[in-house]
Amino acid sequence: MRRGVYQKVAAVVVFIIIVTMVVPYMVFSHTSRKKFNTIVQEQIVSGMLGTIDYLESHGRPLSDVGDLYMTGVVSMTAVDRLDGIELTGEQRTKLDSEERTVVFAQLDSFPRQFVAIARSGSSYVLCRFNLSDIFQQMRSAGFLSLLVSVLLGTGGMLFASHRMTRSLRELDAATRKVAAGDFSQRVPLRRTNGEFSTLIESFNTMTEELGSVEMLRSNFISDISHEFKTPLTAIEGYAKLLEDEEDDTERREYVQIITEETGRLSTLADNILMLNRIEKGNIPARKAPVRIDEQIRRALALCESKWEAKRLNLELELDEITLDVYDVLLMQLWTNLVDNAVKFSPPDGEIMISLHRTGERVTFAITDQGPGIPPGQQDHIFEKFYKADRSRGGDGNGLGLSIVRRVAQLHGGEVRVQSAPGEGSTFLVLL
């Protein structure tokens, strides 16, 4: 901003003050001068005619008019001829044809000297009056008051403008720091912010969200690096062992481990790509009618080798339900939940799976007899790369439940968890 906004606001404010004060002053000065002239002329006419009447009624000569009416501003004299005074034809005709009438003529344009002329018989009474001093005093007083008003108004408005643009300057400085990557910037809210309060609140909210996004991004990079590094380190280690190992049994074991770690990497990459597509709404397929109970059975079949290896007993209560869904995505949801239940179930344990329709909602529930999830961790298990217990289930990558929630939300549903340490876990999917 580099003081640009403040200078512009100050210039506009000063211009407005000058215009709103000077223009009314000039208009008022002009109209008041005209009104003042009118009042003065009325007083002079009254004074001249009254003086002439007084002299005539008391039998005094017209030449005594100067002794009766003379001030520092106005003076009267009696003359027989109007030499040196330029009158219009209309004014001269009016004086010659009417007594007790007064006409006005200006002697000079500056200073303001005027003469009022009245005829009495064959003589004339001249009343000279000079308003230049009065007008000069009025002009000086008006100009002084205008100057004081402009200075006070300008000073006050400049101070107010400085206060008003203070938040903008702070906002500008904070924005530059945010652009440089510092998301900790906050602009303080003040009572004087006025209309800028909403803007400042929005900016602070934005920087807070950006900070959260940056933290999530950093955590995501850290987590994904860790998830990729572990299998890659294992693959590298066992590949080196293969170079020196001559025993076929050991070599086959190493190859199997490398294959498993490669599969883990492939699964991790697939999950990341799927989660990215879901979050961006990049779903190439369209919804189609699908038998949900059949989908769940296919998911169980895909995990059959895992639950049979643990000798798990499966209890199924599946109603025949058909919904318009994204087939591949919803299949991934069931597979992830079944795989999760199998992974945390103890050998010879039991898994209960149910699917029912209640009104317009479909409820899926899968319950295992695993170690359970502490209450403080239940709100985090759907986050990317979060693992409730990193000491168990090392073959997971912390993306399965995140995909489950995203897929459920994509179908207008939700996922809930009910769990307690030592009592197993139940995951509910409401569609």
CSV table of C-alpha atoms in Angstrom, one decimal:
chain,number,residue,atom,x,y,z
A,1,MET,CA,0.0,0.0,0.0
A,2,ARG,CA,3.0,2.3,0.7
A,3,ARG,CA,0.8,5.0,2.2
A,4,GLY,CA,-1.1,5.3,-1.1
A,5,VAL,CA,-4.5,4.6,0.4
A,6,TYR,CA,-4.0,7.1,3.3
A,7,GLN,CA,-2.8,9.8,0.9
A,8,LYS,CA,-5.7,9.2,-1.5
A,9,VAL,CA,-8.3,9.2,1.4
A,10,ALA,CA,-6.7,12.4,2.9
A,11,ALA,CA,-6.7,14.2,-0.5
A,12,VAL,CA,-10.4,13.3,-1.1
A,13,VAL,CA,-11.3,14.4,2.5
A,14,VAL,CA,-9.5,17.7,2.1
A,15,PHE,CA,-11.1,18.3,-1.2
A,16,ILE,CA,-14.5,17.6,0.1
A,17,ILE,CA,-13.9,19.9,3.1
A,18,ILE,CA,-12.7,22.7,0.9
A,19,VAL,CA,-15.6,22.4,-1.5
A,20,THR,CA,-18.3,22.0,1.1
A,21,MET,CA,-17.0,25.1,3.0
A,22,VAL,CA,-15.7,27.5,0.4
A,23,VAL,CA,-18.6,27.2,-2.0
A,24,PRO,CA,-21.3,27.9,0.7
A,25,TYR,CA,-19.1,30.7,2.0
A,26,MET,CA,-18.9,32.4,-1.4
A,27,VAL,CA,-22.6,31.9,-2.0
A,28,PHE,CA,-23.5,33.2,1.4
A,29,SER,CA,-21.0,36.2,1.1
A,30,HIS,CA,-22.6,37.2,-2.2
A,31,THR,CA,-26.2,37.0,-1.1
A,32,SER,CA,-25.5,38.6,2.3
A,33,ARG,CA,-23.7,41.5,0.6
A,34,LYS,CA,-26.7,42.1,-1.7
A,35,LYS,CA,-29.1,42.0,1.2
A,36,PHE,CA,-26.9,44.3,3.2
A,37,ASN,CA,-26.9,46.8,0.3
A,38,THR,CA,-30.6,46.7,0.2
A,39,ILE,CA,-31.0,47.3,3.9
A,40,VAL,CA,-28.5,50.2,3.8
A,41,GLN,CA,-30.2,51.8,0.8
A,42,GLU,CA,-33.6,51.6,2.6
A,43,GLN,CA,-32.1,53.3,5.7
A,44,ILE,CA,-30.5,56.0,3.6
A,45,VAL,CA,-33.7,56.8,1.7
A,46,SER,CA,-35.6,57.0,5.0
A,47,GLY,CA,-32.8,59.2,6.5
A,48,MET,CA,-32.6,61.6,3.5
A,49,LEU,CA,-36.3,62.1,3.2
A,50,GLY,CA,-36.7,62.5,6.9
A,51,THR,CA,-33.9,65.1,7.0
A,52,ILE,CA,-35.4,67.1,4.1
A,53,ASP,CA,-38.8,67.1,5.8
A,54,TYR,CA,-37.3,68.3,9.0
A,55,LEU,CA,-35.5,71.2,7.4
A,56,GLU,CA,-38.5,72.3,5.5
A,57,SER,CA,-40.8,72.0,8.5
A,58,HIS,CA,-38.5,74.2,10.6
A,59,GLY,CA,-37.8,76.7,7.9
A,60,ARG,CA,-34.1,76.0,7.7
A,61,PRO,CA,-32.1,76.1,4.5
A,62,LEU,CA,-31.3,72.9,2.6
A,63,SER,CA,-27.6,73.7,3.1
A,64,ASP,CA,-27.9,72.8,6.8
A,65,VAL,CA,-28.4,69.1,5.8
A,66,GLY,CA,-24.7,68.4,6.4
A,67,ASP,CA,-24.8,69.5,10.0
A,68,LEU,CA,-27.8,67.3,10.7
A,69,TYR,CA,-26.7,64.0,9.1
A,70,MET,CA,-23.0,63.1,9.0
A,71,THR,CA,-21.2,60.0,10.2
A,72,GLY,CA,-17.9,58.3,9.4
A,73,VAL,CA,-19.7,56.3,6.7
A,74,VAL,CA,-22.5,58.6,5.5
A,75,SER,CA,-22.4,62.3,4.7
A,76,MET,CA,-25.0,64.6,3.2
A,77,THR,CA,-24.6,67.8,1.2
A,78,ALA,CA,-26.8,70.2,-0.8
A,79,VAL,CA,-25.9,71.2,-4.3
A,80,ASP,CA,-27.5,73.1,-7.1
A,81,ARG,CA,-26.1,71.0,-10.0
A,82,LEU,CA,-25.2,67.4,-10.4
A,83,ASP,CA,-21.7,67.8,-11.8
A,84,GLY,CA,-19.4,64.8,-12.0
A,85,ILE,CA,-22.2,62.3,-11.4
A,86,GLU,CA,-23.2,60.1,-14.3
A,87,LEU,CA,-26.9,59.3,-14.3
A,88,THR,CA,-28.9,57.2,-16.7
A,89,GLY,CA,-31.6,58.8,-18.7
A,90,GLU,CA,-34.2,57.0,-16.7
A,91,GLN,CA,-32.7,58.2,-13.4
A,92,ARG,CA,-32.4,61.9,-14.6
A,93,THR,CA,-36.1,61.8,-15.8
A,94,LYS,CA,-37.2,60.4,-12.5
A,95,LEU,CA,-35.4,63.1,-10.5
A,96,ASP,CA,-36.7,65.9,-12.8
A,97,SER,CA,-40.3,64.7,-12.7
A,98,GLU,CA,-40.7,63.7,-9.1
A,99,GLU,CA,-39.8,65.2,-5.8
A,100,ARG,CA,-39.2,63.1,-2.7
A,101,THR,CA,-37.7,60.3,-4.9
A,102,VAL,CA,-34.2,58.9,-4.4
A,103,VAL,CA,-31.9,57.4,-7.0
A,104,PHE,CA,-28.5,55.7,-6.4
A,105,ALA,CA,-25.4,56.0,-8.5
A,106,GLN,CA,-22.0,54.5,-8.0
A,107,LEU,CA,-19.0,56.8,-8.0
A,108,ASP,CA,-16.2,54.2,-8.3
A,109,SER,CA,-16.1,50.5,-8.6
A,110,PHE,CA,-13.5,50.3,-5.9
A,111,PRO,CA,-13.6,51.3,-3.1
A,112,ARG,CA,-17.3,50.9,-2.9
A,113,GLN,CA,-18.5,54.5,-2.9
A,114,PHE,CA,-22.2,55.3,-3.7
A,115,VAL,CA,-24.3,58.4,-3.8
A,116,ALA,CA,-28.0,58.8,-3.2
A,117,ILE,CA,-29.7,61.8,-4.9
A,118,ALA,CA,-32.9,63.4,-3.8
A,119,ARG,CA,-34.4,66.6,-5.4
A,120,SER,CA,-36.0,69.3,-3.3
A,121,GLY,CA,-37.1,72.2,-5.4
A,122,SER,CA,-34.3,73.3,-7.6
A,123,SER,CA,-31.6,71.8,-5.4
A,124,TYR,CA,-30.4,68.4,-4.8
A,125,VAL,CA,-29.4,66.5,-1.6
A,126,LEU,CA,-26.4,64.2,-2.1
A,127,CYS,CA,-25.8,61.4,0.4
A,128,ARG,CA,-22.4,59.8,0.0
A,129,PHE,CA,-21.7,56.5,1.7
A,130,ASN,CA,-18.7,54.3,1.6
A,131,LEU,CA,-19.2,50.6,2.5
A,132,SER,CA,-15.7,49.5,1.6
A,133,ASP,CA,-14.5,49.4,5.2
A,134,ILE,CA,-17.6,47.6,6.4
A,135,PHE,CA,-17.3,45.1,3.6
A,136,GLN,CA,-13.6,44.6,4.2
A,137,GLN,CA,-14.2,43.9,7.9
A,138,MET,CA,-17.0,41.5,7.0
A,139,ARG,CA,-14.8,39.8,4.4
A,140,SER,CA,-11.9,39.5,6.8
A,141,ALA,CA,-14.0,38.1,9.5
A,142,GLY,CA,-15.7,35.6,7.1
A,143,PHE,CA,-12.3,34.6,5.6
A,144,LEU,CA,-10.8,34.1,9.0
A,145,SER,CA,-13.7,32.0,10.2
A,146,LEU,CA,-13.5,30.0,7.0
A,147,LEU,CA,-9.8,29.5,7.3
A,148,VAL,CA,-10.2,28.3,10.9
A,149,SER,CA,-13.0,26.0,9.9
A,150,VAL,CA,-11.0,24.5,7.0
A,151,LEU,CA,-7.9,24.0,9.2
A,152,LEU,CA,-9.8,22.4,12.1
A,153,GLY,CA,-11.9,20.3,9.7
A,154,THR,CA,-8.9,19.2,7.7
A,155,GLY,CA,-6.9,18.4,10.8
A,156,GLY,CA,-9.8,16.5,12.3
A,157,MET,CA,-10.5,14.6,9.1
A,158,LEU,CA,-6.8,13.8,8.5
A,159,PHE,CA,-6.6,12.4,12.0
A,160,ALA,CA,-9.8,10.4,11.4
A,161,SER,CA,-8.5,9.2,8.0
A,162,HIS,CA,-5.3,8.1,9.6
A,163,ARG,CA,-7.3,6.1,12.2
A,164,MET,CA,-9.6,4.7,9.6
A,165,THR,CA,-6.8,3.6,7.3
A,166,ARG,CA,-4.8,2.1,10.1
A,167,SER,CA,-6.6,-1.2,9.8
A,168,LEU,CA,-6.0,-1.2,6.0
A,169,ARG,CA,-2.3,-0.6,6.5
A,170,GLU,CA,-2.2,-3.4,9.0
A,171,LEU,CA,-4.2,-5.6,6.7
A,172,ASP,CA,-1.8,-4.8,3.8
A,173,ALA,CA,1.3,-5.6,5.9
A,174,ALA,CA,-0.3,-8.9,7.1
A,175,THR,CA,-1.4,-9.9,3.6
A,176,ARG,CA,2.2,-9.5,2.4
A,177,LYS,CA,3.5,-11.7,5.1
A,178,VAL,CA,0.8,-14.3,4.4
A,179,ALA,CA,1.8,-14.2,0.7
A,180,ALA,CA,5.4,-14.9,1.9
A,181,GLY,CA,4.1,-18.0,3.7
A,182,ASP,CA,3.6,-16.7,7.3
A,183,PHE,CA,0.1,-17.9,8.1
A,184,SER,CA,0.3,-16.9,11.8
A,185,GLN,CA,-0.6,-13.3,10.9
A,186,ARG,CA,-3.7,-11.9,12.6
A,187,VAL,CA,-5.0,-8.3,12.4
A,188,PRO,CA,-6.4,-7.1,15.7
A,189,LEU,CA,-10.0,-6.1,15.9
A,190,ARG,CA,-10.8,-2.7,17.4
A,191,ARG,CA,-13.9,-0.8,18.2
A,192,THR,CA,-12.8,1.9,15.6
A,193,ASN,CA,-12.7,-0.6,12.8
A,194,GLY,CA,-16.3,0.1,11.8
A,195,GLU,CA,-17.1,-1.4,8.4
A,196,PHE,CA,-13.6,-3.0,8.2
A,197,SER,CA,-14.5,-5.4,11.1
A,198,THR,CA,-16.1,-7.9,8.7
A,199,LEU,CA,-13.2,-7.7,6.3
A,200,ILE,CA,-10.7,-8.2,9.2
A,201,GLU,CA,-12.6,-11.1,10.6
A,202,SER,CA,-12.7,-12.7,7.2
A,203,PHE,CA,-9.0,-12.2,6.8
A,204,ASN,CA,-8.2,-13.7,10.2
A,205,THR,CA,-10.5,-16.7,9.5
A,206,MET,CA,-8.8,-17.1,6.1
A,207,THR,CA,-5.3,-17.1,7.6
A,208,GLU,CA,-6.4,-19.5,10.3
A,209,GLU,CA,-7.8,-21.9,7.7
A,210,LEU,CA,-4.7,-21.5,5.6
A,211,GLY,CA,-2.6,-22.3,8.6
A,212,SER,CA,-4.6,-25.4,9.2
A,213,VAL,CA,-4.3,-26.4,5.5
A,214,GLU,CA,-0.6,-25.8,5.6
A,215,MET,CA,-0.3,-27.9,8.8
A,216,LEU,CA,-2.4,-30.6,7.2
A,217,ARG,CA,-0.2,-30.5,4.1
A,218,SER,CA,3.0,-30.7,6.1
A,219,ASN,CA,1.5,-33.6,8.1
A,220,PHE,CA,0.3,-35.3,4.9
A,221,ILE,CA,3.8,-35.0,3.4
A,222,SER,CA,5.4,-36.3,6.5
A,223,ASP,CA,2.9,-39.2,6.9
A,224,ILE,CA,3.0,-40.2,3.2
A,225,SER,CA,6.8,-40.1,3.3
A,226,HIS,CA,6.8,-42.3,6.3
A,227,GLU,CA,4.3,-44.7,4.7
A,228,PHE,CA,6.4,-45.0,1.5
A,229,LYS,CA,9.7,-45.1,3.3
A,230,THR,CA,8.9,-48.1,5.5
A,231,PRO,CA,8.1,-50.6,2.7
A,232,LEU,CA,10.8,-49.1,0.4
A,233,THR,CA,13.4,-49.6,3.2
A,234,ALA,CA,12.2,-53.2,3.6
A,235,ILE,CA,12.4,-53.9,-0.1
A,236,GLU,CA,15.9,-52.4,-0.3
A,237,GLY,CA,17.1,-54.4,2.6
A,238,TYR,CA,15.8,-57.7,1.4
A,239,ALA,CA,16.9,-57.1,-2.1
A,240,LYS,CA,20.5,-56.7,-0.8
A,241,LEU,CA,20.1,-59.9,1.2
A,242,LEU,CA,19.0,-61.6,-2.0
A,243,GLU,CA,22.3,-60.8,-3.6
A,244,ASP,CA,24.3,-62.7,-1.0
A,245,GLU,CA,21.8,-65.4,0.0
A,246,GLU,CA,22.3,-68.8,-1.7
A,247,ASP,CA,19.7,-70.8,0.3
A,248,ASP,CA,16.6,-71.2,-1.9
A,249,THR,CA,14.3,-71.3,1.1
A,250,GLU,CA,15.6,-68.0,2.4
A,251,ARG,CA,15.6,-66.5,-1.0
A,252,ARG,CA,11.9,-67.4,-1.5
A,253,GLU,CA,11.1,-65.9,1.9
A,254,TYR,CA,12.9,-62.7,0.9
A,255,VAL,CA,11.1,-62.6,-2.4
A,256,GLN,CA,7.7,-63.1,-0.6
A,257,ILE,CA,8.5,-60.2,1.7
A,258,ILE,CA,9.5,-58.0,-1.2
A,259,THR,CA,6.2,-59.0,-3.0
A,260,GLU,CA,4.2,-58.2,0.1
A,261,GLU,CA,5.8,-54.8,0.6
A,262,THR,CA,5.4,-54.0,-3.1
A,263,GLY,CA,1.7,-54.9,-2.8
A,264,ARG,CA,1.5,-52.6,0.3
A,265,LEU,CA,3.0,-49.8,-1.8
A,266,SER,CA,0.6,-50.4,-4.6
A,267,THR,CA,-2.4,-50.4,-2.2
A,268,LEU,CA,-1.1,-47.2,-0.6
A,269,ALA,CA,-0.8,-45.5,-4.0
A,270,ASP,CA,-4.3,-46.8,-5.0
A,271,ASN,CA,-5.8,-45.5,-1.8
A,272,ILE,CA,-4.2,-42.1,-2.2
A,273,LEU,CA,-5.4,-41.8,-5.8
A,274,MET,CA,-8.9,-42.9,-4.9
A,275,LEU,CA,-9.1,-40.4,-1.9
A,276,ASN,CA,-7.8,-37.6,-4.2
A,277,ARG,CA,-10.4,-38.4,-6.8
A,278,ILE,CA,-13.2,-38.5,-4.2
A,279,GLU,CA,-12.2,-35.2,-2.6
A,280,LYS,CA,-12.0,-33.5,-5.9
A,281,GLY,CA,-15.3,-34.9,-7.0
A,282,ASN,CA,-13.6,-36.6,-10.0
A,283,ILE,CA,-16.0,-39.5,-10.2
A,284,PRO,CA,-16.0,-40.9,-13.8
A,285,ALA,CA,-18.8,-43.4,-13.2
A,286,ARG,CA,-22.5,-42.7,-12.8
A,287,LYS,CA,-24.8,-44.1,-10.1
A,288,ALA,CA,-26.6,-47.3,-11.0
A,289,PRO,CA,-29.0,-49.7,-9.2
A,290,VAL,CA,-26.9,-52.1,-7.1
A,291,ARG,CA,-27.9,-55.0,-4.7
A,292,ILE,CA,-26.1,-53.8,-1.6
A,293,ASP,CA,-26.3,-57.2,0.2
A,294,GLU,CA,-24.6,-58.9,-2.8
A,295,GLN,CA,-21.9,-56.2,-2.7
A,296,ILE,CA,-21.2,-57.0,1.0
A,297,ARG,CA,-21.0,-60.7,0.2
A,298,ARG,CA,-18.5,-60.0,-2.5
A,299,ALA,CA,-16.4,-57.9,-0.1
A,300,LEU,CA,-16.4,-60.8,2.4
A,301,ALA,CA,-15.3,-63.2,-0.4
A,302,LEU,CA,-12.4,-60.9,-1.2
A,303,CYS,CA,-11.2,-61.0,2.4
A,304,GLU,CA,-12.0,-64.7,2.8
A,305,SER,CA,-8.3,-65.8,3.0
A,306,LYS,CA,-7.7,-63.3,5.9
A,307,TRP,CA,-10.7,-64.2,8.0
A,308,GLU,CA,-10.3,-67.9,7.4
A,309,ALA,CA,-6.6,-67.7,8.5
A,310,LYS,CA,-7.9,-66.3,11.8
A,311,ARG,CA,-10.7,-68.9,12.0
A,312,LEU,CA,-13.3,-66.1,12.5
A,313,ASN,CA,-17.0,-66.8,12.7
A,314,LEU,CA,-19.2,-64.5,10.6
A,315,GLU,CA,-22.8,-63.8,11.6
A,316,LEU,CA,-24.7,-62.2,8.7
A,317,GLU,CA,-28.2,-60.5,8.7
A,318,LEU,CA,-28.5,-59.0,5.3
A,319,ASP,CA,-31.8,-57.8,3.8
A,320,GLU,CA,-32.2,-57.6,0.1
A,321,ILE,CA,-31.7,-53.9,-0.6
A,322,THR,CA,-31.1,-52.2,-4.0
A,323,LEU,CA,-29.8,-48.6,-4.1
A,324,ASP,CA,-28.5,-46.2,-6.8
A,325,VAL,CA,-24.8,-45.9,-5.9
A,326,TYR,CA,-21.4,-45.6,-7.3
A,327,ASP,CA,-20.6,-49.4,-7.6
A,328,VAL,CA,-16.8,-49.3,-7.4
A,329,LEU,CA,-16.6,-46.8,-4.6
A,330,LEU,CA,-19.2,-48.4,-2.4
A,331,MET,CA,-17.5,-51.7,-2.9
A,332,GLN,CA,-14.3,-50.2,-1.6
A,333,LEU,CA,-16.2,-48.9,1.5
A,334,TRP,CA,-17.5,-52.5,2.4
A,335,THR,CA,-14.0,-54.0,1.6
A,336,ASN,CA,-12.3,-51.5,3.9
A,337,LEU,CA,-14.7,-52.0,6.8
A,338,VAL,CA,-14.5,-55.8,6.5
A,339,ASP,CA,-10.7,-55.8,6.2
A,340,ASN,CA,-10.5,-53.5,9.2
A,341,ALA,CA,-12.8,-55.8,11.3
A,342,VAL,CA,-10.8,-58.9,10.3
A,343,LYS,CA,-7.4,-57.2,11.0
A,344,PHE,CA,-8.3,-56.2,14.6
A,345,SER,CA,-10.3,-59.4,15.5
A,346,PRO,CA,-8.6,-61.9,17.7
A,347,PRO,CA,-8.2,-65.5,16.4
A,348,ASP,CA,-11.3,-67.6,16.8
A,349,GLY,CA,-13.3,-64.4,17.2
A,350,GLU,CA,-16.6,-63.4,15.8
A,351,ILE,CA,-17.7,-60.7,13.4
A,352,MET,CA,-21.4,-59.7,13.1
A,353,ILE,CA,-22.6,-57.9,10.0
A,354,SER,CA,-26.1,-56.6,9.4
A,355,LEU,CA,-27.9,-54.6,6.7
A,356,HIS,CA,-31.5,-53.3,7.2
A,357,ARG,CA,-33.8,-50.6,5.9
A,358,THR,CA,-35.6,-48.4,8.3
A,359,GLY,CA,-37.9,-46.0,6.6
A,360,GLU,CA,-35.9,-44.2,4.0
A,361,ARG,CA,-32.6,-45.0,5.5
A,362,VAL,CA,-30.4,-48.0,5.1
A,363,THR,CA,-28.2,-49.0,8.0
A,364,PHE,CA,-25.1,-51.2,7.8
A,365,ALA,CA,-23.4,-52.4,10.9
A,366,ILE,CA,-20.2,-54.4,11.4
A,367,THR,CA,-19.1,-55.4,14.9
A,368,ASP,CA,-15.8,-57.0,15.8
A,369,GLN,CA,-14.3,-58.3,19.1
A,370,GLY,CA,-11.1,-56.4,18.8
A,371,PRO,CA,-9.3,-54.3,21.5
A,372,GLY,CA,-11.7,-51.3,20.9
A,373,ILE,CA,-10.9,-47.7,20.4
A,374,PRO,CA,-10.3,-45.2,23.3
A,375,PRO,CA,-12.9,-42.4,23.3
A,376,GLY,CA,-10.3,-39.7,22.8
A,377,GLN,CA,-9.2,-41.3,19.5
A,378,GLN,CA,-12.6,-42.0,18.0
A,379,ASP,CA,-12.9,-38.5,16.5
A,380,HIS,CA,-9.6,-38.9,14.7
A,381,ILE,CA,-9.7,-42.4,13.2
A,382,PHE,CA,-11.3,-41.0,10.0
A,383,GLU,CA,-8.4,-38.6,9.4
A,384,LYS,CA,-5.8,-39.4,6.8
A,385,PHE,CA,-2.9,-41.6,8.0
A,386,TYR,CA,-4.3,-41.7,11.5
A,387,LYS,CA,-3.8,-44.9,13.3
A,388,ALA,CA,-5.5,-45.5,16.7
A,389,ASP,CA,-2.7,-47.9,17.8
A,390,ARG,CA,0.5,-47.9,15.8
A,391,SER,CA,1.8,-50.9,17.7
A,392,ARG,CA,-0.9,-53.0,16.0
A,393,GLY,CA,-2.0,-53.4,12.5
A,394,GLY,CA,1.3,-52.3,11.0
A,395,ASP,CA,0.2,-53.4,7.5
A,396,GLY,CA,-2.3,-50.6,7.4
A,397,ASN,CA,-1.7,-47.1,6.1
A,398,GLY,CA,-4.3,-45.0,7.9
A,399,LEU,CA,-6.3,-44.3,4.7
A,400,GLY,CA,-9.0,-47.0,4.8
A,401,LEU,CA,-11.4,-45.3,7.2
A,402,SER,CA,-10.8,-41.9,5.6
A,403,ILE,CA,-11.9,-43.4,2.3
A,404,VAL,CA,-14.9,-45.0,4.0
A,405,ARG,CA,-16.1,-41.6,5.3
A,406,ARG,CA,-15.6,-39.8,2.0
A,407,VAL,CA,-17.5,-42.5,0.1
A,408,ALA,CA,-20.4,-42.4,2.6
A,409,GLN,CA,-20.6,-38.6,2.3
A,410,LEU,CA,-20.5,-38.8,-1.4
A,411,HIS,CA,-23.6,-40.9,-1.2
A,412,GLY,CA,-25.3,-38.5,1.2
A,413,GLY,CA,-24.7,-40.7,4.2
A,414,GLU,CA,-22.5,-40.8,7.2
A,415,VAL,CA,-20.3,-43.2,9.2
A,416,ARG,CA,-20.4,-43.6,13.0
A,417,VAL,CA,-18.3,-45.6,15.4
A,418,GLN,CA,-19.3,-47.2,18.7
A,419,SER,CA,-16.4,-48.5,20.7
A,420,ALA,CA,-14.8,-48.9,24.1
A,421,PRO,CA,-11.4,-50.3,25.1
A,422,GLY,CA,-11.6,-54.1,25.5
A,423,GLU,CA,-15.2,-54.4,24.1
A,424,GLY,CA,-14.6,-54.3,20.4
A,425,SER,CA,-15.9,-51.8,17.9
A,426,THR,CA,-19.1,-51.3,15.8
A,427,PHE,CA,-19.0,-49.2,12.6
A,428,LEU,CA,-22.4,-47.9,11.3
A,429,VAL,CA,-22.9,-46.7,7.8
A,430,LEU,CA,-26.2,-44.8,7.2
A,431,LEU,CA,-27.2,-44.3,3.6
